[in-house]
Coordinates of C-alpha atoms in Angstrom, one line a residue:
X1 CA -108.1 -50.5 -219.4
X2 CA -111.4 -52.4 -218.1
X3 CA -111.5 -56.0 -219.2
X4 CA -115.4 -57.3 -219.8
X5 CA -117.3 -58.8 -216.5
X6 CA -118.2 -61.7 -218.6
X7 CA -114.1 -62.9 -218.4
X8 CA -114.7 -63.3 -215.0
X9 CA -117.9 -65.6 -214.7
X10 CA -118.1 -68.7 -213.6
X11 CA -121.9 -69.7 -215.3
X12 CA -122.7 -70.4 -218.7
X13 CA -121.2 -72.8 -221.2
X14 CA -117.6 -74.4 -220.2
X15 CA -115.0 -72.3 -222.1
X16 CA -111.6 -70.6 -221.5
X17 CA -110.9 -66.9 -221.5
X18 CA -107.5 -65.9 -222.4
X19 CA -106.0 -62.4 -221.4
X20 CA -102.9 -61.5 -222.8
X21 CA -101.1 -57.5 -223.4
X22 CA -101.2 -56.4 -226.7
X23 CA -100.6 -52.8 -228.7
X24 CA -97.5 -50.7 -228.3
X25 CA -95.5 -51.0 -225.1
X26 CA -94.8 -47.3 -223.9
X27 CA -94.0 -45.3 -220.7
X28 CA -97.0 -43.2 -219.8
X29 CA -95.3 -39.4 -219.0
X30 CA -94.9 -39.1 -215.8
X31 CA -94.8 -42.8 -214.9
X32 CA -91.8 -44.8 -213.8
X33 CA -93.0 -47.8 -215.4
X34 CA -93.6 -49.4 -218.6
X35 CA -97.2 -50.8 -219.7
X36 CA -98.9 -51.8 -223.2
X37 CA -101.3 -49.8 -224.5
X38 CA -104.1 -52.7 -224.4
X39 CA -105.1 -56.1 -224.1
X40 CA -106.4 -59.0 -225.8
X41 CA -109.0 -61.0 -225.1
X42 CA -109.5 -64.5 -226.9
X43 CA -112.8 -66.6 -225.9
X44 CA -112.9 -69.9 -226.3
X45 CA -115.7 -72.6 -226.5
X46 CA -116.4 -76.7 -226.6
X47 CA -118.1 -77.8 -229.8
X48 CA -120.6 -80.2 -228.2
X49 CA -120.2 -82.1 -231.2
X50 CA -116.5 -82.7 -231.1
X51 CA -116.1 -82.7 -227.1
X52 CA -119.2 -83.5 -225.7
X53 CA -119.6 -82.3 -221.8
X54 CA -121.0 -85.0 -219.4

């Protein structure tokens, strides 16, 4: 699975990206590993009202 480029940049409003597994946790046929199925992605912002940024 491809997370989104925007995770990754370092312009724009301050914020906090948090990548975490999600879905079912399986064993891909062939594979001698475990993985999840996908990922979650949770973006978070400052309310310049309630935490204003210098």
């Amino acid at each position: 699975m491809t997370l989104p480029q925007d995770v990754f940049e370092l312009t724009g409003e301050p914020g906090l990206s948090l990548v975490t597994c999600s879905g079912d946790y399986v064993r891909p046929d062939g594979s001698p590993t475990w993985s999840y199925t996908n990922n979650l992605v949770v973006d978070l912002a400052l309310d310049p009202e309630t935490a204003p940024v210098p």
